[in-house]
Coordinates of C-alpha atoms and ligand atoms in Angstrom, one line a residue:
M1 CA 27.9 9.0 15.2
T2 CA 27.2 11.0 12.1
E3 CA 26.4 14.3 13.7
N4 CA 29.7 16.0 12.8
H5 CA 30.0 14.6 9.3
T6 CA 29.8 17.1 6.5
L7 CA 29.9 17.3 2.8
T8 CA 32.1 19.9 1.1
V9 CA 30.6 21.1 -2.2
R10 CA 32.5 23.3 -4.6
D11 CA 30.4 25.2 -7.1
N12 CA 32.6 25.4 -10.1
R13 CA 30.4 28.1 -11.6
T14 CA 31.6 30.5 -8.9
G15 CA 34.5 28.7 -7.2
E16 CA 32.7 29.0 -3.9
E17 CA 32.8 26.2 -1.4
Y18 CA 30.0 25.2 0.9
E19 CA 30.0 22.8 3.9
L20 CA 26.8 20.9 4.3
P21 CA 26.0 18.9 7.4
I22 CA 25.2 15.2 6.9
T23 CA 22.6 13.8 9.3
D24 CA 21.4 10.2 9.2
G25 CA 23.0 9.7 5.8
T26 CA 21.2 12.7 4.3
I27 CA 21.9 16.3 3.5
R28 CA 19.1 18.9 3.6
A29 CA 17.7 20.0 0.3
G30 CA 17.3 23.4 1.9
D31 CA 21.1 23.6 2.4
L32 CA 21.7 22.8 -1.2
G33 CA 19.3 25.6 -2.0
K34 CA 21.8 28.1 -0.5
I35 CA 24.3 27.2 -3.2
G36 CA 24.4 29.6 -6.1
K37 CA 21.4 31.5 -4.7
T38 CA 21.3 35.2 -5.8
E39 CA 18.6 37.8 -5.9
D40 CA 17.7 36.7 -9.5
E41 CA 18.6 33.0 -9.4
P42 CA 17.1 30.3 -7.2
G43 CA 19.7 28.1 -5.4
L44 CA 20.6 24.6 -6.4
A45 CA 17.8 22.0 -6.3
V46 CA 17.7 18.2 -6.6
Y47 CA 16.0 16.6 -9.7
D48 CA 14.5 13.3 -8.5
P49 CA 11.5 12.0 -10.5
G50 CA 9.8 9.3 -8.5
F51 CA 11.7 10.4 -5.4
T52 CA 14.0 7.4 -5.8
N53 CA 16.7 9.0 -3.6
T54 CA 14.8 11.6 -1.5
A55 CA 13.8 11.2 2.1
S56 CA 10.5 13.1 2.5
T57 CA 10.1 12.5 6.3
R58 CA 11.6 11.0 9.4
S59 CA 9.5 8.1 10.4
S60 CA 9.4 5.5 13.2
V61 CA 6.6 3.4 11.8
T62 CA 8.3 0.8 9.5
F63 CA 11.9 -0.3 8.9
I64 CA 13.0 -2.0 5.7
D65 CA 16.5 -3.3 4.9
G66 CA 16.0 -4.5 1.3
D67 CA 19.5 -6.0 0.9
K68 CA 19.0 -8.2 4.0
G69 CA 15.3 -8.9 3.4
I70 CA 14.2 -7.3 6.7
L71 CA 10.8 -5.8 7.4
E72 CA 9.8 -4.5 10.9
Y73 CA 6.8 -2.6 12.1
R74 CA 7.7 -0.4 15.0
G75 CA 10.8 -2.5 15.5
Y76 CA 9.0 -5.9 15.5
P77 CA 10.0 -8.4 12.8
I78 CA 7.2 -9.2 10.3
E79 CA 7.8 -12.9 10.8
Q80 CA 7.0 -12.7 14.5
L81 CA 4.0 -10.5 14.0
A82 CA 2.6 -12.7 11.3
E83 CA 3.0 -15.8 13.4
K84 CA 2.0 -14.6 16.8
S85 CA -0.1 -11.5 16.5
T86 CA -3.4 -10.5 15.0
F87 CA -4.2 -7.9 12.4
L88 CA -6.0 -5.7 15.0
E89 CA -3.1 -5.9 17.4
V90 CA -0.7 -5.0 14.6
A91 CA -3.0 -2.1 13.7
Y92 CA -2.8 -0.9 17.3
L93 CA 1.0 -1.2 17.3
L94 CA 1.3 0.8 14.0
I95 CA -1.1 3.5 15.2
H96 CA 0.1 3.8 18.8
G97 CA 3.8 2.9 18.4
E98 CA 3.7 0.2 21.0
L99 CA 2.0 -3.1 21.8
P100 CA -1.3 -2.8 23.8
T101 CA -1.8 -3.9 27.4
K102 CA -4.7 -6.4 27.8
E103 CA -7.0 -3.6 28.7
Q104 CA -5.9 -1.4 25.8
H105 CA -6.3 -4.3 23.4
D106 CA -9.8 -5.2 24.6
Q107 CA -10.9 -1.6 24.4
W108 CA -9.4 -1.2 20.9
V109 CA -11.0 -4.4 19.6
H110 CA -14.3 -3.3 21.2
E111 CA -14.1 0.2 19.6
I112 CA -13.3 -1.2 16.1
T113 CA -16.1 -3.8 16.4
F114 CA -18.5 -1.2 17.5
H115 CA -17.8 1.0 14.4
T116 CA -18.2 -1.6 11.6
F117 CA -21.6 -0.4 10.5
V118 CA -21.9 2.5 8.0
H119 CA -24.6 5.0 7.6
E120 CA -27.5 3.7 5.4
N121 CA -26.9 6.5 3.0
V122 CA -23.4 5.1 2.3
K123 CA -25.2 1.9 1.3
S124 CA -27.5 3.8 -1.0
L125 CA -24.4 5.6 -2.5
M126 CA -22.8 2.3 -3.2
Q127 CA -25.9 0.8 -4.7
G128 CA -25.9 3.6 -7.2
F129 CA -22.8 2.3 -8.9
R130 CA -23.2 0.4 -12.2
Y131 CA -23.6 -3.3 -11.9
D132 CA -20.1 -3.9 -13.2
A133 CA -18.3 -1.2 -11.2
H134 CA -14.7 -2.0 -10.2
P135 CA -14.7 -2.7 -6.4
M136 CA -11.6 -0.6 -6.0
G137 CA -13.4 2.4 -7.6
M138 CA -16.3 1.8 -5.2
L139 CA -14.1 1.6 -2.2
L140 CA -12.2 4.8 -3.0
S141 CA -15.4 6.7 -3.6
S142 CA -17.1 5.5 -0.5
V143 CA -14.1 6.2 1.8
G144 CA -14.0 9.7 0.3
A145 CA -17.7 10.1 0.9
L146 CA -17.3 9.2 4.6
S147 CA -15.7 12.7 5.1
T148 CA -19.2 14.2 4.4
F149 CA -20.7 11.9 7.1
Y150 CA -18.2 12.9 9.7
P151 CA -17.5 16.6 9.0
E152 CA -15.8 17.0 12.4
A153 CA -13.0 14.8 10.9
R154 CA -11.5 18.0 9.4
N155 CA -10.5 19.0 12.9
I156 CA -7.3 17.1 12.7
S157 CA -5.5 19.0 15.5
D158 CA -7.8 17.4 18.1
P159 CA -6.3 14.0 19.1
T160 CA -9.7 12.7 20.3
V161 CA -11.3 13.5 17.0
R162 CA -8.4 12.0 15.2
H163 CA -8.6 8.8 17.1
E164 CA -12.3 8.4 16.4
Q165 CA -11.7 8.6 12.6
V166 CA -8.8 6.2 12.8
V167 CA -11.1 3.7 14.5
R168 CA -13.9 4.3 12.1
M169 CA -11.8 3.8 9.1
I170 CA -10.2 0.6 10.2
A171 CA -13.6 -0.7 11.3
K172 CA -15.6 0.3 8.2
M173 CA -13.0 -0.7 5.5
P174 CA -14.0 -4.4 5.5
T175 CA -17.7 -3.4 5.3
L176 CA -17.1 -1.2 2.3
G177 CA -14.7 -3.7 0.7
A178 CA -17.2 -6.6 1.1
W179 CA -20.1 -4.6 -0.2
S180 CA -18.1 -3.6 -3.3
F181 CA -17.5 -7.3 -3.9
R182 CA -21.2 -8.3 -3.4
H183 CA -22.3 -5.4 -5.6
A184 CA -20.6 -6.9 -8.7
Q185 CA -22.3 -10.2 -8.0
G186 CA -25.8 -8.7 -7.7
K187 CA -26.0 -10.1 -4.2
P188 CA -27.5 -8.3 -1.2
Y189 CA -25.1 -6.5 1.0
V190 CA -24.5 -8.3 4.3
Y191 CA -24.4 -6.3 7.5
P192 CA -21.5 -6.7 9.9
D193 CA -21.8 -9.5 12.5
N194 CA -20.1 -8.1 15.6
D195 CA -20.0 -11.5 17.4
L196 CA -17.2 -12.5 14.9
S197 CA -13.6 -11.4 14.9
Y198 CA -12.4 -8.7 12.4
T199 CA -11.4 -11.2 9.7
E200 CA -14.3 -13.6 10.4
N201 CA -16.8 -10.8 10.1
F202 CA -15.2 -9.8 6.8
L203 CA -15.6 -13.3 5.5
S204 CA -19.2 -13.3 6.6
M205 CA -19.9 -10.0 4.8
L206 CA -18.3 -11.5 1.7
F207 CA -19.7 -14.9 1.5
K208 CA -22.9 -15.3 3.8
M209 CA -26.0 -16.3 1.9
S210 CA -29.2 -17.6 3.5
E211 CA -27.8 -19.2 6.6
P212 CA -28.8 -17.3 9.7
K213 CA -25.2 -17.2 11.0
Y214 CA -22.1 -17.5 8.9
D215 CA -19.6 -20.0 10.2
P216 CA -16.2 -19.0 9.0
D217 CA -13.4 -21.6 8.7
P218 CA -10.8 -20.5 11.3
R219 CA -8.0 -21.6 9.0
L220 CA -9.2 -19.3 6.3
A221 CA -9.8 -16.5 8.8
K222 CA -6.3 -16.9 10.1
A223 CA -4.7 -16.9 6.6
L224 CA -6.6 -13.8 5.7
D225 CA -5.5 -12.2 8.9
V226 CA -1.9 -13.0 8.1
L227 CA -2.3 -11.5 4.7
L228 CA -3.7 -8.3 6.1
I229 CA -0.7 -8.1 8.6
L230 CA 1.8 -8.5 5.7
H231 CA 0.2 -5.6 3.9
A232 CA -0.3 -3.3 6.9
D233 CA 2.6 -1.0 6.1
H234 CA 5.6 -0.6 3.8
E235 CA 7.1 2.8 4.7
Q236 CA 7.1 5.5 2.0
N237 CA 5.6 3.6 -1.0
C238 CA 3.5 5.2 -3.7
S239 CA 0.1 5.1 -1.8
T240 CA 1.6 6.1 1.5
N241 CA 3.3 9.0 -0.1
A242 CA -0.1 10.0 -1.7
V243 CA -1.8 9.9 1.8
R244 CA 1.0 12.0 3.2
S245 CA 1.1 14.4 0.3
V246 CA -2.7 15.0 0.3
G247 CA -2.8 14.9 4.1
S248 CA -0.1 17.7 4.2
S249 CA -2.9 20.1 3.0
Q250 CA -4.5 19.3 6.4
V251 CA -7.5 17.8 4.7
D252 CA -9.6 15.2 6.7
P253 CA -8.1 11.7 6.9
Y254 CA -10.9 10.1 4.8
S255 CA -9.9 12.3 1.8
A256 CA -6.3 11.6 2.5
V257 CA -6.8 7.8 2.6
S258 CA -9.0 7.8 -0.5
A259 CA -6.0 9.4 -2.3
G260 CA -3.9 6.4 -1.0
I261 CA -6.6 4.0 -2.3
A262 CA -6.5 5.8 -5.7
A263 CA -2.7 5.3 -5.8
L264 CA -3.0 1.6 -4.9
Y265 CA -5.6 1.2 -7.7
G266 CA -2.8 1.6 -10.3
P267 CA -1.3 -1.5 -11.9
L268 CA 2.3 -0.6 -10.9
H269 CA 1.4 -0.6 -7.3
G270 CA -1.4 -3.0 -6.4
G271 CA -1.8 -5.0 -9.5
A272 CA 1.1 -7.4 -9.8
N273 CA -0.5 -10.4 -8.2
E274 CA -3.1 -10.4 -10.8
A275 CA -0.4 -10.3 -13.5
V276 CA 1.3 -13.4 -11.8
L277 CA -1.9 -15.4 -12.0
K278 CA -2.3 -14.5 -15.7
M279 CA 1.3 -15.5 -16.3
L280 CA 0.9 -18.9 -14.5
K281 CA -2.2 -19.6 -16.5
R282 CA -0.5 -18.8 -19.7
I283 CA 2.4 -21.1 -18.9
G284 CA -0.2 -23.8 -18.3
S285 CA 2.1 -26.7 -17.3
K286 CA 5.5 -27.4 -15.9
E287 CA 6.9 -28.6 -19.2
N288 CA 6.5 -25.1 -20.6
I289 CA 8.6 -23.4 -17.9
P290 CA 12.0 -23.7 -19.5
A291 CA 10.8 -22.0 -22.7
F292 CA 9.1 -19.3 -20.7
I293 CA 12.3 -18.7 -18.7
E294 CA 14.3 -18.4 -21.9
G295 CA 11.8 -15.8 -23.1
V296 CA 12.3 -13.8 -19.9
K297 CA 16.1 -14.0 -20.2
N298 CA 15.9 -12.8 -23.8
G299 CA 14.0 -9.8 -22.6
D300 CA 10.7 -10.8 -24.2
E301 CA 8.8 -10.4 -21.0
K302 CA 9.1 -10.3 -17.2
L303 CA 8.8 -12.9 -14.6
M304 CA 5.9 -11.3 -12.7
G305 CA 6.1 -11.5 -8.9
F306 CA 9.9 -11.5 -9.0
G307 CA 12.1 -8.5 -8.3
H308 CA 11.5 -5.4 -6.1
R309 CA 12.7 -1.8 -6.0
V310 CA 13.7 -2.2 -2.4
Y311 CA 14.2 -5.9 -1.7
K312 CA 17.4 -7.3 -3.3
N313 CA 16.9 -10.5 -1.3
Y314 CA 13.9 -12.8 -0.7
D315 CA 10.9 -10.5 0.2
P316 CA 10.2 -11.6 3.8
R317 CA 6.5 -11.4 3.1
A318 CA 6.8 -13.9 0.3
T319 CA 8.2 -16.6 2.7
I320 CA 5.3 -16.1 5.1
I321 CA 2.7 -16.2 2.3
K322 CA 4.2 -19.4 1.0
K323 CA 3.4 -21.0 4.3
A324 CA -0.1 -19.5 4.4
C325 CA -0.7 -21.2 1.0
D326 CA -0.5 -24.6 2.7
D327 CA -3.1 -23.6 5.3
V328 CA -5.5 -22.2 2.7
F329 CA -5.1 -25.1 0.3
E330 CA -5.8 -27.6 3.1
V331 CA -9.3 -26.1 3.1
T332 CA -9.9 -25.2 -0.5
G333 CA -7.9 -27.8 -2.2
V334 CA -4.7 -27.0 -4.0
N335 CA -4.7 -24.4 -6.6
P336 CA -3.3 -26.3 -9.6
L337 CA -1.2 -23.2 -10.5
L338 CA 0.8 -23.7 -7.3
E339 CA 2.8 -26.5 -8.8
I340 CA 3.8 -24.3 -11.7
A341 CA 4.7 -21.4 -9.3
Q342 CA 6.9 -23.6 -7.2
E343 CA 8.7 -25.1 -10.1
L344 CA 9.1 -21.6 -11.6
E345 CA 10.6 -20.3 -8.4
K346 CA 13.0 -23.2 -8.1
I347 CA 14.3 -22.9 -11.6
A348 CA 14.6 -19.1 -11.4
L349 CA 16.4 -19.1 -8.1
E350 CA 19.1 -21.4 -9.6
D351 CA 19.4 -19.5 -12.9
E352 CA 22.3 -17.1 -13.2
Y353 CA 20.2 -14.4 -14.9
F354 CA 18.0 -14.0 -11.7
V355 CA 20.8 -14.7 -9.2
K356 CA 23.0 -12.0 -10.8
R357 CA 20.3 -9.4 -10.7
K358 CA 19.2 -10.3 -7.2
L359 CA 15.6 -11.2 -8.4
Y360 CA 13.7 -13.0 -5.7
P361 CA 10.0 -13.7 -5.3
N362 CA 8.1 -10.7 -3.9
V363 CA 4.9 -10.6 -1.9
D364 CA 2.8 -10.8 -5.0
F365 CA 4.2 -14.1 -6.3
Y366 CA 2.0 -16.3 -4.1
S367 CA -0.7 -13.9 -2.8
G368 CA -2.8 -14.1 -6.0
L369 CA -2.9 -17.9 -5.7
I370 CA -4.3 -17.7 -2.2
Y371 CA -6.9 -15.0 -3.1
E372 CA -8.0 -17.1 -6.1
A373 CA -8.4 -20.1 -3.9
L374 CA -10.5 -18.0 -1.5
Q375 CA -12.8 -17.2 -4.5
F376 CA -11.8 -13.6 -4.9
P377 CA -11.9 -12.3 -8.5
P378 CA -8.7 -10.4 -9.5
E379 CA -10.4 -7.0 -9.2
M380 CA -10.7 -7.7 -5.4
F381 CA -7.0 -8.2 -4.9
T382 CA -6.3 -4.5 -4.5
V383 CA -9.3 -4.0 -2.2
L384 CA -7.8 -6.6 0.1
F385 CA -4.5 -4.8 -0.1
A386 CA -6.2 -1.5 0.8
I387 CA -8.0 -3.0 3.8
G388 CA -4.6 -4.3 5.1
R389 CA -2.8 -1.1 4.4
T390 CA -5.3 1.2 6.1
P391 CA -3.6 1.1 9.6
G392 CA -0.3 1.9 7.9
W393 CA -1.7 4.8 6.0
L394 CA -3.3 6.1 9.2
A395 CA -0.2 5.6 11.3
Q396 CA 1.8 7.5 8.7
W397 CA -0.9 10.2 8.5
S398 CA -0.9 10.6 12.3
E399 CA 2.9 10.9 12.3
L400 CA 2.7 13.6 9.6
V401 CA 0.1 15.6 11.5
D402 CA 2.2 15.5 14.7
D403 CA 5.5 16.3 12.8
K404 CA 6.3 20.0 13.3
E405 CA 8.8 19.8 10.5
Q406 CA 6.3 18.9 7.9
K407 CA 5.0 21.4 5.4
I408 CA 2.4 21.3 2.6
A409 CA 3.9 19.0 0.0
R410 CA 5.0 21.1 -2.9
P411 CA 7.9 19.8 -5.1
K412 CA 9.8 22.1 -7.4
Q413 CA 10.0 21.6 -11.2
I414 CA 12.4 22.3 -14.0
Y415 CA 10.3 24.4 -16.4
T416 CA 10.7 23.3 -20.0
G417 CA 8.0 25.3 -21.7
D418 CA 7.8 28.5 -23.7
R419 CA 8.1 32.0 -22.1
R420 CA 6.7 35.4 -22.8
L421 CA 4.6 34.5 -25.8
E422 CA 2.2 37.2 -27.1
F423 CA -1.4 36.3 -26.7
V424 CA -3.6 36.9 -29.8
P425 CA -7.3 36.8 -29.1
A426 CA -9.2 33.8 -30.5
A427 CA -11.2 35.7 -33.1
E428 CA -7.9 37.2 -34.6
R429 CA -6.2 33.8 -34.6
W430 CA -9.1 32.0 -36.2
A431 CA -9.6 34.7 -38.8
N432 CA -6.3 33.6 -40.3
E433 CA -7.2 29.9 -40.4
S434 CA -7.9 28.7 -43.9
Ligands
ACO501 N1 11.7 -10.5 -14.6 C1 12.8 -10.4 -15.4 N2 13.8 -9.5 -15.3 C2 13.6 -8.6 -14.3 C3 12.5 -8.6 -13.5 C4 11.6 -9.6 -13.6 N3 10.5 -9.6 -12.8 N4 12.6 -7.5 -12.6 C5 13.8 -6.9 -12.9 N5 14.4 -7.5 -14.0 C6 15.7 -7.2 -14.6 C7 15.6 -5.9 -15.4 O1 15.2 -6.2 -16.7 C8 17.0 -5.4 -15.2 O2 17.8 -6.1 -16.0 P1 19.0 -5.4 -16.8 O3 19.9 -4.9 -15.7 O4 19.6 -6.5 -17.6 O5 18.4 -4.3 -17.6 C9 17.3 -5.7 -13.8 O6 16.6 -6.9 -13.5 C10 17.0 -4.6 -12.8 O7 15.6 -4.3 -12.8 P2 15.0 -2.9 -12.7 O8 13.8 -2.8 -13.6 O9 16.0 -1.8 -12.8 O10 14.5 -2.9 -11.2 P3 13.4 -1.9 -10.5 O11 13.8 -1.8 -9.1 O12 13.3 -0.7 -11.3 O13 12.1 -2.7 -10.7 C11 10.2 -4.0 -10.3 C12 11.4 -3.4 -9.7 C13 9.3 -3.0 -11.0 C14 9.3 -4.6 -9.1 C15 10.6 -5.1 -11.2 O14 11.4 -6.1 -10.6 C16 9.4 -5.8 -11.9 O15 8.9 -5.3 -12.9 N6 8.9 -7.0 -11.4 C17 7.8 -7.6 -11.9 C18 6.5 -7.0 -11.4 C19 6.2 -7.2 -10.0 O16 6.3 -8.4 -9.5 N7 5.9 -6.1 -9.2 C20 5.5 -6.2 -7.8 C21 6.4 -5.5 -6.9 S1 6.0 -5.8 -5.2 C22 4.8 -4.6 -4.9 O17 4.7 -3.6 -5.6 C23 3.9 -4.8 -3.8

């Protein structure tokens, strides 16, 4: 029990002591704000760029124990979900908090399948992009644009309206993602085929050509489904924080999710698997690995796909992806970079530099290899990530909307600029310029 635990703080500026309650390993920033507060001075605040030690919410969506390498969605271990569930069932779990009955599942799958089409004007909008537009930029714009097609979405206090937008977004994301992919290739957009499963339909929209019906390889569909499950949520990461922060203004969920996509677009968040591929290609062959590792240890560069802010153990998603590699390569043939990756991992895991710093493969170490084998160009990697993360963003957004404690996100700052300068009109300032 932590309820009766407290923290005693002595403010040495005044000699005053304060007793702050500790709940769930946290103190309330608002309680700190009472320290040293006077009529003229604000109370004590916390300075925490990047929110590295600040809990912004209570959440029951995802649990991570980085030291032990544990990831659970709504209490279910990721390993079990990846092995025994489907992406749509996991999406239901994340959104609703519990696993569906058969009837709930069938209804959910039906609803999602029913909403895979988008308005023809969304298609026109996407066709208006330049031939070489980045698919992630296209995805984020088109998801944002959906808010104009469903203006009722701004009524976020109505659970029925909310549910409808959640369904629409999970349903339409593969359509928008696949069309962004086809656009860059100058190929016609493929409409959804609602006879197929979620992932099979996605493959069809990506790769169908002149055949009347696309026949997806079930092993590839399964591997892609697993990858989507692995990316479905990861608690308060950068993009989820963006969704929550923008969502806290009570904007519609399309706008909030497009903020999440924008955050994921950044190389520090969604781009590491592309960096892994580039690194493996640069290493080129197993013989070059020792020299590469020496370079990493000398601080010349990083071993991409290794290390994680939260996981100080094997990222559980990396273990699962490694297995998925075998299934995909059985169909596509082995990606020659796999051999280098495996050898690199073996050497790194035995090397004191990596052991001492608790650097293990993360989710990105192997995912790029699979995506490349599936013929995705690197620009598509973050789009795949975004499709997988959509149920997580929406589950977190729904939790935010229902959370009575949440307020509009509005951090404090420490002001470092000038004060009380005298403004001189432009004409006077410029008159003195030589
Ligand atoms: N290769 C070599 N050394 C590394 C690596 C790496 N990949 N990652 C961390 N280190 C070293 C650091 O240099 C540091 O060493 P030092 O103590 O001698 O200075 C030590 O390990 C601790 O690293 P930090 O940078 O403090 O760890 P942090 O938690 O800030 O960084 C991060 C985590 C950004 C993921 C980092 O490990 C990294 O850059 N990895 C490579 C990029 C990558 O794979 N990113 C994907 C993350 S997963 C995801 O976003 C979905």
